[in-house]
JSON list of C-alpha atoms and ligand atoms in Angstrom, two decimals:
[
{"chain": "A", "resi": 1, "resn": "MET", "atom": "CA", "xyz": [0.14, -11.37, -15.12]},
{"chain": "A", "resi": 2, "resn": "ILE", "atom": "CA", "xyz": [-1.37, -8.16, -13.81]},
{"chain": "A", "resi": 3, "resn": "ASN", "atom": "CA", "xyz": [0.61, -6.17, -11.27]},
{"chain": "A", "resi": 4, "resn": "ILE", "atom": "CA", "xyz": [-1.19, -3.33, -9.56]},
{"chain": "A", "resi": 5, "resn": "VAL", "atom": "CA", "xyz": [0.06, -0.65, -7.20]},
{"chain": "A", "resi": 6, "resn": "LEU", "atom": "CA", "xyz": [-2.84, 0.42, -5.00]},
{"chain": "A", "resi": 7, "resn": "PHE", "atom": "CA", "xyz": [-1.99, 3.92, -3.92]},
{"chain": "A", "resi": 8, "resn": "GLY", "atom": "CA", "xyz": [-3.42, 6.51, -1.53]},
{"chain": "A", "resi": 9, "resn": "PRO", "atom": "CA", "xyz": [-3.00, 8.09, 1.88]},
{"chain": "A", "resi": 10, "resn": "PRO", "atom": "CA", "xyz": [-3.58, 6.15, 5.12]},
{"chain": "A", "resi": 11, "resn": "GLY", "atom": "CA", "xyz": [-7.31, 5.54, 5.52]},
{"chain": "A", "resi": 12, "resn": "SER", "atom": "CA", "xyz": [-8.10, 5.84, 1.82]},
{"chain": "A", "resi": 13, "resn": "GLY", "atom": "CA", "xyz": [-9.38, 2.25, 1.72]},
{"chain": "A", "resi": 14, "resn": "LYS", "atom": "CA", "xyz": [-6.45, 0.44, 0.09]},
{"chain": "A", "resi": 15, "resn": "GLY", "atom": "CA", "xyz": [-6.76, -2.67, 2.26]},
{"chain": "A", "resi": 16, "resn": "THR", "atom": "CA", "xyz": [-10.52, -2.97, 1.74]},
{"chain": "A", "resi": 17, "resn": "GLN", "atom": "CA", "xyz": [-10.30, -2.47, -2.00]},
{"chain": "A", "resi": 18, "resn": "ALA", "atom": "CA", "xyz": [-7.33, -4.83, -2.30]},
{"chain": "A", "resi": 19, "resn": "GLN", "atom": "CA", "xyz": [-9.55, -7.59, -0.87]},
{"chain": "A", "resi": 20, "resn": "ASN", "atom": "CA", "xyz": [-12.15, -7.08, -3.58]},
{"chain": "A", "resi": 21, "resn": "LEU", "atom": "CA", "xyz": [-9.55, -6.82, -6.33]},
{"chain": "A", "resi": 22, "resn": "ILE", "atom": "CA", "xyz": [-7.78, -10.04, -5.31]},
{"chain": "A", "resi": 23, "resn": "GLU", "atom": "CA", "xyz": [-11.05, -11.97, -5.44]},
{"chain": "A", "resi": 24, "resn": "LYS", "atom": "CA", "xyz": [-12.13, -10.51, -8.74]},
{"chain": "A", "resi": 25, "resn": "PHE", "atom": "CA", "xyz": [-8.85, -11.02, -10.60]},
{"chain": "A", "resi": 26, "resn": "ASN", "atom": "CA", "xyz": [-7.20, -13.82, -8.58]},
{"chain": "A", "resi": 27, "resn": "LEU", "atom": "CA", "xyz": [-4.28, -11.73, -7.38]},
{"chain": "A", "resi": 28, "resn": "LYS", "atom": "CA", "xyz": [-2.06, -11.89, -4.31]},
{"chain": "A", "resi": 29, "resn": "GLN", "atom": "CA", "xyz": [-2.10, -8.90, -1.99]},
{"chain": "A", "resi": 30, "resn": "VAL", "atom": "CA", "xyz": [1.24, -7.80, -0.64]},
{"chain": "A", "resi": 31, "resn": "SER", "atom": "CA", "xyz": [0.68, -5.30, 2.16]},
{"chain": "A", "resi": 32, "resn": "THR", "atom": "CA", "xyz": [3.87, -4.09, 3.82]},
{"chain": "A", "resi": 33, "resn": "GLY", "atom": "CA", "xyz": [1.78, -2.73, 6.73]},
{"chain": "A", "resi": 34, "resn": "ASP", "atom": "CA", "xyz": [0.26, -6.21, 7.28]},
{"chain": "A", "resi": 35, "resn": "LEU", "atom": "CA", "xyz": [3.69, -7.84, 7.05]},
{"chain": "A", "resi": 36, "resn": "PHE", "atom": "CA", "xyz": [5.04, -5.44, 9.68]},
{"chain": "A", "resi": 37, "resn": "ARG", "atom": "CA", "xyz": [2.04, -6.10, 11.93]},
{"chain": "A", "resi": 38, "resn": "PHE", "atom": "CA", "xyz": [2.58, -9.86, 11.58]},
{"chain": "A", "resi": 39, "resn": "ASN", "atom": "CA", "xyz": [6.19, -9.40, 12.65]},
{"chain": "A", "resi": 40, "resn": "MET", "atom": "CA", "xyz": [5.20, -7.15, 15.56]},
{"chain": "A", "resi": 41, "resn": "LYS", "atom": "CA", "xyz": [2.64, -9.70, 16.76]},
{"chain": "A", "resi": 42, "resn": "ASN", "atom": "CA", "xyz": [5.28, -12.41, 16.68]},
{"chain": "A", "resi": 43, "resn": "ASP", "atom": "CA", "xyz": [7.81, -10.12, 18.32]},
{"chain": "A", "resi": 44, "resn": "THR", "atom": "CA", "xyz": [10.52, -10.74, 15.71]},
{"chain": "A", "resi": 45, "resn": "GLU", "atom": "CA", "xyz": [13.60, -8.51, 15.44]},
{"chain": "A", "resi": 46, "resn": "LEU", "atom": "CA", "xyz": [12.06, -6.94, 12.33]},
{"chain": "A", "resi": 47, "resn": "GLY", "atom": "CA", "xyz": [8.81, -6.41, 14.25]},
{"chain": "A", "resi": 48, "resn": "LYS", "atom": "CA", "xyz": [10.62, -4.66, 17.10]},
{"chain": "A", "resi": 49, "resn": "LEU", "atom": "CA", "xyz": [12.44, -2.38, 14.69]},
{"chain": "A", "resi": 50, "resn": "ALA", "atom": "CA", "xyz": [9.29, -1.60, 12.71]},
{"chain": "A", "resi": 51, "resn": "LYS", "atom": "CA", "xyz": [7.32, -0.85, 15.88]},
{"chain": "A", "resi": 52, "resn": "SER", "atom": "CA", "xyz": [9.72, 1.93, 16.84]},
{"chain": "A", "resi": 53, "resn": "TYR", "atom": "CA", "xyz": [8.72, 3.77, 13.65]},
{"chain": "A", "resi": 54, "resn": "ILE", "atom": "CA", "xyz": [5.10, 2.71, 13.28]},
{"chain": "A", "resi": 55, "resn": "ASP", "atom": "CA", "xyz": [4.18, 3.83, 16.81]},
{"chain": "A", "resi": 56, "resn": "LYS", "atom": "CA", "xyz": [5.34, 7.35, 15.90]},
{"chain": "A", "resi": 57, "resn": "GLY", "atom": "CA", "xyz": [3.54, 7.37, 12.56]},
{"chain": "A", "resi": 58, "resn": "GLU", "atom": "CA", "xyz": [6.86, 7.45, 10.69]},
{"chain": "A", "resi": 59, "resn": "LEU", "atom": "CA", "xyz": [7.90, 5.37, 7.71]},
{"chain": "A", "resi": 60, "resn": "VAL", "atom": "CA", "xyz": [10.11, 2.34, 8.35]},
{"chain": "A", "resi": 61, "resn": "PRO", "atom": "CA", "xyz": [13.47, 2.74, 6.53]},
{"chain": "A", "resi": 62, "resn": "ASP", "atom": "CA", "xyz": [13.46, 1.77, 2.85]},
{"chain": "A", "resi": 63, "resn": "GLN", "atom": "CA", "xyz": [16.04, -1.00, 3.02]},
{"chain": "A", "resi": 64, "resn": "VAL", "atom": "CA", "xyz": [14.30, -3.14, 5.68]},
{"chain": "A", "resi": 65, "resn": "THR", "atom": "CA", "xyz": [10.93, -2.62, 4.02]},
{"chain": "A", "resi": 66, "resn": "THR", "atom": "CA", "xyz": [12.24, -3.58, 0.60]},
{"chain": "A", "resi": 67, "resn": "ASP", "atom": "CA", "xyz": [14.08, -6.67, 1.90]},
{"chain": "A", "resi": 68, "resn": "MET", "atom": "CA", "xyz": [10.84, -7.84, 3.53]},
{"chain": "A", "resi": 69, "resn": "LEU", "atom": "CA", "xyz": [8.97, -7.30, 0.26]},
{"chain": "A", "resi": 70, "resn": "ILE", "atom": "CA", "xyz": [11.51, -9.34, -1.71]},
{"chain": "A", "resi": 71, "resn": "ASP", "atom": "CA", "xyz": [11.14, -12.26, 0.75]},
{"chain": "A", "resi": 72, "resn": "GLU", "atom": "CA", "xyz": [7.38, -12.13, 0.25]},
{"chain": "A", "resi": 73, "resn": "LEU", "atom": "CA", "xyz": [7.63, -12.11, -3.55]},
{"chain": "A", "resi": 74, "resn": "ARG", "atom": "CA", "xyz": [9.87, -15.17, -3.46]},
{"chain": "A", "resi": 75, "resn": "LYS", "atom": "CA", "xyz": [7.12, -17.28, -1.87]},
{"chain": "A", "resi": 76, "resn": "PRO", "atom": "CA", "xyz": [5.40, -19.50, -4.43]},
{"chain": "A", "resi": 77, "resn": "THR", "atom": "CA", "xyz": [1.95, -18.43, -5.56]},
{"chain": "A", "resi": 78, "resn": "ASP", "atom": "CA", "xyz": [-0.42, -19.53, -8.31]},
{"chain": "A", "resi": 79, "resn": "THR", "atom": "CA", "xyz": [-2.22, -16.20, -8.65]},
{"chain": "A", "resi": 80, "resn": "ASN", "atom": "CA", "xyz": [-2.49, -14.06, -11.79]},
{"chain": "A", "resi": 81, "resn": "GLY", "atom": "CA", "xyz": [-0.39, -11.27, -10.38]},
{"chain": "A", "resi": 82, "resn": "PHE", "atom": "CA", "xyz": [0.11, -8.99, -7.40]},
{"chain": "A", "resi": 83, "resn": "ILE", "atom": "CA", "xyz": [-1.48, -6.03, -5.68]},
{"chain": "A", "resi": 84, "resn": "PHE", "atom": "CA", "xyz": [1.01, -3.88, -3.87]},
{"chain": "A", "resi": 85, "resn": "ASP", "atom": "CA", "xyz": [-0.79, -2.20, -0.96]},
{"chain": "A", "resi": 86, "resn": "GLY", "atom": "CA", "xyz": [1.19, 0.39, 0.98]},
{"chain": "A", "resi": 87, "resn": "TYR", "atom": "CA", "xyz": [4.35, -0.05, -1.10]},
{"chain": "A", "resi": 88, "resn": "PRO", "atom": "CA", "xyz": [5.96, 1.95, -2.68]},
{"chain": "A", "resi": 89, "resn": "ARG", "atom": "CA", "xyz": [5.83, 4.89, -0.29]},
{"chain": "A", "resi": 90, "resn": "THR", "atom": "CA", "xyz": [8.98, 6.71, -1.38]},
{"chain": "A", "resi": 91, "resn": "VAL", "atom": "CA", "xyz": [10.75, 7.47, -4.65]},
{"chain": "A", "resi": 92, "resn": "ALA", "atom": "CA", "xyz": [13.51, 4.98, -3.73]},
{"chain": "A", "resi": 93, "resn": "GLN", "atom": "CA", "xyz": [10.89, 2.27, -3.12]},
{"chain": "A", "resi": 94, "resn": "THR", "atom": "CA", "xyz": [9.26, 3.02, -6.48]},
{"chain": "A", "resi": 95, "resn": "GLU", "atom": "CA", "xyz": [12.57, 2.46, -8.24]},
{"chain": "A", "resi": 96, "resn": "ALA", "atom": "CA", "xyz": [13.24, -0.64, -6.14]},
{"chain": "A", "resi": 97, "resn": "LEU", "atom": "CA", "xyz": [9.83, -2.10, -7.00]},
{"chain": "A", "resi": 98, "resn": "GLU", "atom": "CA", "xyz": [10.41, -1.74, -10.70]},
{"chain": "A", "resi": 99, "resn": "ARG", "atom": "CA", "xyz": [13.75, -3.53, -10.36]},
{"chain": "A", "resi": 100, "resn": "ILE", "atom": "CA", "xyz": [12.41, -6.26, -8.05]},
{"chain": "A", "resi": 101, "resn": "VAL", "atom": "CA", "xyz": [9.37, -7.06, -10.19]},
{"chain": "A", "resi": 102, "resn": "LYS", "atom": "CA", "xyz": [11.69, -7.39, -13.18]},
{"chain": "A", "resi": 103, "resn": "GLU", "atom": "CA", "xyz": [14.27, -9.52, -11.36]},
{"chain": "A", "resi": 104, "resn": "GLU", "atom": "CA", "xyz": [11.96, -11.74, -9.31]},
{"chain": "A", "resi": 105, "resn": "LEU", "atom": "CA", "xyz": [8.94, -12.06, -11.60]},
{"chain": "A", "resi": 106, "resn": "ASN", "atom": "CA", "xyz": [10.35, -11.08, -14.97]},
{"chain": "A", "resi": 107, "resn": "ASP", "atom": "CA", "xyz": [7.45, -8.67, -15.22]},
{"chain": "A", "resi": 108, "resn": "LYS", "atom": "CA", "xyz": [6.44, -5.02, -14.74]},
{"chain": "A", "resi": 109, "resn": "ILE", "atom": "CA", "xyz": [3.96, -2.82, -12.86]},
{"chain": "A", "resi": 110, "resn": "ASP", "atom": "CA", "xyz": [0.95, -2.36, -15.15]},
{"chain": "A", "resi": 111, "resn": "ILE", "atom": "CA", "xyz": [-1.06, 0.29, -13.36]},
{"chain": "A", "resi": 112, "resn": "CYS", "atom": "CA", "xyz": [-1.14, 2.55, -10.29]},
{"chain": "A", "resi": 113, "resn": "LEU", "atom": "CA", "xyz": [-4.68, 2.96, -8.97]},
{"chain": "A", "resi": 114, "resn": "SER", "atom": "CA", "xyz": [-4.88, 5.94, -6.66]},
{"chain": "A", "resi": 115, "resn": "LEU", "atom": "CA", "xyz": [-7.72, 6.43, -4.17]},
{"chain": "A", "resi": 116, "resn": "ILE", "atom": "CA", "xyz": [-8.54, 10.09, -3.58]},
{"chain": "A", "resi": 117, "resn": "VAL", "atom": "CA", "xyz": [-9.94, 11.05, -0.16]},
{"chain": "A", "resi": 118, "resn": "ASP", "atom": "CA", "xyz": [-9.94, 14.41, 1.69]},
{"chain": "A", "resi": 119, "resn": "ASP", "atom": "CA", "xyz": [-7.66, 14.68, 4.73]},
{"chain": "A", "resi": 120, "resn": "GLN", "atom": "CA", "xyz": [-10.52, 15.42, 7.11]},
{"chain": "A", "resi": 121, "resn": "ILE", "atom": "CA", "xyz": [-12.31, 12.22, 6.08]},
{"chain": "A", "resi": 122, "resn": "LEU", "atom": "CA", "xyz": [-9.06, 10.26, 6.45]},
{"chain": "A", "resi": 123, "resn": "VAL", "atom": "CA", "xyz": [-8.69, 11.35, 10.06]},
{"chain": "A", "resi": 124, "resn": "GLU", "atom": "CA", "xyz": [-12.33, 10.49, 10.83]},
{"chain": "A", "resi": 125, "resn": "ARG", "atom": "CA", "xyz": [-12.02, 7.07, 9.21]},
{"chain": "A", "resi": 126, "resn": "LEU", "atom": "CA", "xyz": [-8.76, 6.20, 10.97]},
{"chain": "A", "resi": 127, "resn": "LEU", "atom": "CA", "xyz": [-10.04, 7.23, 14.39]},
{"chain": "A", "resi": 128, "resn": "LYS", "atom": "CA", "xyz": [-13.17, 5.13, 13.78]},
{"chain": "A", "resi": 129, "resn": "ARG", "atom": "CA", "xyz": [-11.07, 2.15, 12.65]},
{"chain": "A", "resi": 130, "resn": "GLY", "atom": "CA", "xyz": [-8.93, 2.59, 15.77]},
{"chain": "A", "resi": 131, "resn": "GLU", "atom": "CA", "xyz": [-11.96, 1.84, 17.94]},
{"chain": "A", "resi": 132, "resn": "THR", "atom": "CA", "xyz": [-11.94, -1.76, 16.72]},
{"chain": "A", "resi": 133, "resn": "SER", "atom": "CA", "xyz": [-8.70, -2.49, 14.84]},
{"chain": "A", "resi": 134, "resn": "GLY", "atom": "CA", "xyz": [-6.47, -2.64, 17.89]},
{"chain": "A", "resi": 135, "resn": "ARG", "atom": "CA", "xyz": [-3.91, -0.69, 15.88]},
{"chain": "A", "resi": 136, "resn": "THR", "atom": "CA", "xyz": [-2.02, 1.71, 18.14]},
{"chain": "A", "resi": 137, "resn": "ASP", "atom": "CA", "xyz": [-1.28, 3.94, 15.17]},
{"chain": "A", "resi": 138, "resn": "ASP", "atom": "CA", "xyz": [-5.02, 4.42, 14.51]},
{"chain": "A", "resi": 139, "resn": "SER", "atom": "CA", "xyz": [-6.08, 5.37, 18.00]},
{"chain": "A", "resi": 140, "resn": "ASN", "atom": "CA", "xyz": [-4.19, 8.61, 18.52]},
{"chain": "A", "resi": 141, "resn": "GLU", "atom": "CA", "xyz": [-4.88, 11.72, 16.47]},
{"chain": "A", "resi": 142, "resn": "GLU", "atom": "CA", "xyz": [-1.31, 12.99, 16.76]},
{"chain": "A", "resi": 143, "resn": "ILE", "atom": "CA", "xyz": [0.08, 9.76, 15.24]},
{"chain": "A", "resi": 144, "resn": "ILE", "atom": "CA", "xyz": [-2.57, 9.88, 12.51]},
{"chain": "A", "resi": 145, "resn": "GLN", "atom": "CA", "xyz": [-1.62, 13.47, 11.64]},
{"chain": "A", "resi": 146, "resn": "ASN", "atom": "CA", "xyz": [2.01, 12.42, 11.46]},
{"chain": "A", "resi": 147, "resn": "ARG", "atom": "CA", "xyz": [1.18, 9.56, 9.10]},
{"chain": "A", "resi": 148, "resn": "ILE", "atom": "CA", "xyz": [-0.64, 12.00, 6.83]},
{"chain": "A", "resi": 149, "resn": "LYS", "atom": "CA", "xyz": [2.31, 14.40, 7.08]},
{"chain": "A", "resi": 150, "resn": "GLU", "atom": "CA", "xyz": [4.70, 11.58, 6.07]},
{"chain": "A", "resi": 151, "resn": "TYR", "atom": "CA", "xyz": [2.40, 10.81, 3.16]},
{"chain": "A", "resi": 152, "resn": "TYR", "atom": "CA", "xyz": [2.65, 14.36, 1.77]},
{"chain": "A", "resi": 153, "resn": "ALA", "atom": "CA", "xyz": [6.37, 14.68, 2.52]},
{"chain": "A", "resi": 154, "resn": "LYS", "atom": "CA", "xyz": [7.57, 11.36, 1.11]},
{"chain": "A", "resi": 155, "resn": "THR", "atom": "CA", "xyz": [4.80, 9.40, -0.59]},
{"chain": "A", "resi": 156, "resn": "ALA", "atom": "CA", "xyz": [2.71, 11.82, -2.65]},
{"chain": "A", "resi": 157, "resn": "GLU", "atom": "CA", "xyz": [5.59, 12.29, -5.12]},
{"chain": "A", "resi": 158, "resn": "VAL", "atom": "CA", "xyz": [5.40, 8.58, -6.01]},
{"chain": "A", "resi": 159, "resn": "ALA", "atom": "CA", "xyz": [2.26, 9.50, -7.99]},
{"chain": "A", "resi": 160, "resn": "GLU", "atom": "CA", "xyz": [4.36, 11.77, -10.24]},
{"chain": "A", "resi": 161, "resn": "LEU", "atom": "CA", "xyz": [6.58, 8.87, -11.25]},
{"chain": "A", "resi": 162, "resn": "TYR", "atom": "CA", "xyz": [3.63, 6.72, -12.31]},
{"chain": "A", "resi": 163, "resn": "LYS", "atom": "CA", "xyz": [2.08, 9.72, -14.08]},
{"chain": "A", "resi": 164, "resn": "GLN", "atom": "CA", "xyz": [5.25, 10.15, -16.11]},
{"chain": "A", "resi": 165, "resn": "GLN", "atom": "CA", "xyz": [5.00, 6.49, -17.13]},
{"chain": "A", "resi": 166, "resn": "GLY", "atom": "CA", "xyz": [1.34, 6.92, -18.15]},
{"chain": "A", "resi": 167, "resn": "LYS", "atom": "CA", "xyz": [0.26, 4.32, -15.56]},
{"chain": "A", "resi": 168, "resn": "TYR", "atom": "CA", "xyz": [-1.49, 6.56, -13.04]},
{"chain": "A", "resi": 169, "resn": "ILE", "atom": "CA", "xyz": [-5.28, 6.47, -12.59]},
{"chain": "A", "resi": 170, "resn": "GLU", "atom": "CA", "xyz": [-7.21, 8.37, -9.93]},
{"chain": "A", "resi": 171, "resn": "VAL", "atom": "CA", "xyz": [-10.45, 7.03, -8.50]},
{"chain": "A", "resi": 172, "resn": "ASN", "atom": "CA", "xyz": [-12.70, 8.81, -6.01]},
{"chain": "A", "resi": 173, "resn": "GLY", "atom": "CA", "xyz": [-12.25, 6.90, -2.74]},
{"chain": "A", "resi": 174, "resn": "VAL", "atom": "CA", "xyz": [-15.36, 8.33, -1.06]},
{"chain": "A", "resi": 175, "resn": "GLY", "atom": "CA", "xyz": [-18.63, 6.46, -1.52]},
{"chain": "A", "resi": 176, "resn": "GLY", "atom": "CA", "xyz": [-19.92, 2.92, -1.17]},
{"chain": "A", "resi": 177, "resn": "ILE", "atom": "CA", "xyz": [-17.25, 0.19, -1.02]},
{"chain": "A", "resi": 178, "resn": "ASP", "atom": "CA", "xyz": [-18.76, -1.77, -3.93]},
{"chain": "A", "resi": 179, "resn": "GLU", "atom": "CA", "xyz": [-19.26, 1.35, -6.01]},
{"chain": "A", "resi": 180, "resn": "ILE", "atom": "CA", "xyz": [-15.56, 2.20, -5.63]},
{"chain": "A", "resi": 181, "resn": "SER", "atom": "CA", "xyz": [-14.59, -1.42, -6.40]},
{"chain": "A", "resi": 182, "resn": "GLU", "atom": "CA", "xyz": [-16.58, -1.31, -9.64]},
{"chain": "A", "resi": 183, "resn": "LYS", "atom": "CA", "xyz": [-14.64, 1.74, -10.77]},
{"chain": "A", "resi": 184, "resn": "LEU", "atom": "CA", "xyz": [-11.35, 0.01, -9.95]},
{"chain": "A", "resi": 185, "resn": "PHE", "atom": "CA", "xyz": [-12.46, -3.19, -11.72]},
{"chain": "A", "resi": 186, "resn": "ALA", "atom": "CA", "xyz": [-13.29, -1.17, -14.84]},
{"chain": "A", "resi": 187, "resn": "GLU", "atom": "CA", "xyz": [-9.79, 0.33, -14.90]},
{"chain": "A", "resi": 188, "resn": "VAL", "atom": "CA", "xyz": [-8.17, -3.08, -14.54]},
{"chain": "A", "resi": 189, "resn": "GLU", "atom": "CA", "xyz": [-10.38, -4.54, -17.29]},
{"chain": "A", "resi": 190, "resn": "LYS", "atom": "CA", "xyz": [-9.05, -1.84, -19.64]},
{"chain": "A", "resi": 191, "resn": "ILE", "atom": "CA", "xyz": [-5.48, -3.09, -19.31]},
{"chain": "A", "resi": 192, "resn": "LYS", "atom": "CA", "xyz": [-6.16, -6.85, -19.18]},
{"chain": "B", "resi": 1, "resn": "AMP", "atom": "P1", "xyz": [-0.27, 0.70, 6.56]},
{"chain": "B", "resi": 1, "resn": "AMP", "atom": "O1", "xyz": [-0.93, -0.50, 7.14]},
{"chain": "B", "resi": 1, "resn": "AMP", "atom": "O2", "xyz": [0.02, 0.56, 5.09]},
{"chain": "B", "resi": 1, "resn": "AMP", "atom": "O3", "xyz": [-1.01, 1.99, 6.87]},
{"chain": "B", "resi": 1, "resn": "AMP", "atom": "O4", "xyz": [1.15, 0.83, 7.26]},
{"chain": "B", "resi": 1, "resn": "AMP", "atom": "C1", "xyz": [1.27, 1.03, 8.67]},
{"chain": "B", "resi": 1, "resn": "AMP", "atom": "C2", "xyz": [2.64, 1.58, 8.99]},
{"chain": "B", "resi": 1, "resn": "AMP", "atom": "O5", "xyz": [3.64, 0.63, 8.57]},
{"chain": "B", "resi": 1, "resn": "AMP", "atom": "C3", "xyz": [3.02, 2.86, 8.28]},
{"chain": "B", "resi": 1, "resn": "AMP", "atom": "O6", "xyz": [2.53, 4.02, 8.96]},
{"chain": "B", "resi": 1, "resn": "AMP", "atom": "C4", "xyz": [4.54, 2.79, 8.27]},
{"chain": "B", "resi": 1, "resn": "AMP", "atom": "O7", "xyz": [5.07, 3.12, 9.54]},
{"chain": "B", "resi": 1, "resn": "AMP", "atom": "C5", "xyz": [4.78, 1.31, 8.05]},
{"chain": "B", "resi": 1, "resn": "AMP", "atom": "N1", "xyz": [4.89, 0.99, 6.60]},
{"chain": "B", "resi": 1, "resn": "AMP", "atom": "C6", "xyz": [4.03, 0.26, 5.85]},
{"chain": "B", "resi": 1, "resn": "AMP", "atom": "N2", "xyz": [4.42, 0.18, 4.57]},
{"chain": "B", "resi": 1, "resn": "AMP", "atom": "C7", "xyz": [5.58, 0.90, 4.51]},
{"chain": "B", "resi": 1, "resn": "AMP", "atom": "C8", "xyz": [6.48, 1.23, 3.45]},
{"chain": "B", "resi": 1, "resn": "AMP", "atom": "N3", "xyz": [6.26, 0.82, 2.21]},
{"chain": "B", "resi": 1, "resn": "AMP", "atom": "N4", "xyz": [7.56, 1.98, 3.77]},
{"chain": "B", "resi": 1, "resn": "AMP", "atom": "C9", "xyz": [7.79, 2.40, 5.02]},
{"chain": "B", "resi": 1, "resn": "AMP", "atom": "N5", "xyz": [6.99, 2.16, 6.05]},
{"chain": "B", "resi": 1, "resn": "AMP", "atom": "C10", "xyz": [5.88, 1.41, 5.81]}
]
């Protein structure tokens, strides 16, 4: 199995690159943002709770997010591994992920691929995506700025933990989509 954490600030292209990686290596994408949006669309209790945070650009509390992730990992799949997109976003989630992958899959995280993009480009990309995505958290600059602020306050330090484990790889997230994918593919090939 290959288990990848796809890391980077909002708007760095994690979702887009996850799509290419899952096709190339037959992996399952687990996006906590997508799971929350599914719950919001279906107006579940979890969706209502998540919405109260997402609409402000804040992180949803660790426990609910992690419980949702565990449920997703328990679903049967015949893929070669997982791509975690948008999780972990805190130190507590990083520790939880290590434990969960061990307990549920009897496996480990192999690599953390980090997409590097300047803040100014992130804001431009998110506002542009907001024109078509229908995502309320993409269409307002104040919410976007708060998401970036949350990233630096709570998420950026996750990179340090993967660095300490020798699993952290940075890739320039600005350029053509396929060009960036090729760089990510090359890093995954190295650990296969
Ligand atoms: P994303 O689609 O990954 O940008 O996530 C959209 C929003 O969902 C984030 O701004 C958070 O409010 C929430 N969210 C997604 N993943 C997590 C997570 N791992 N921990 C906490 N909140 C999350």
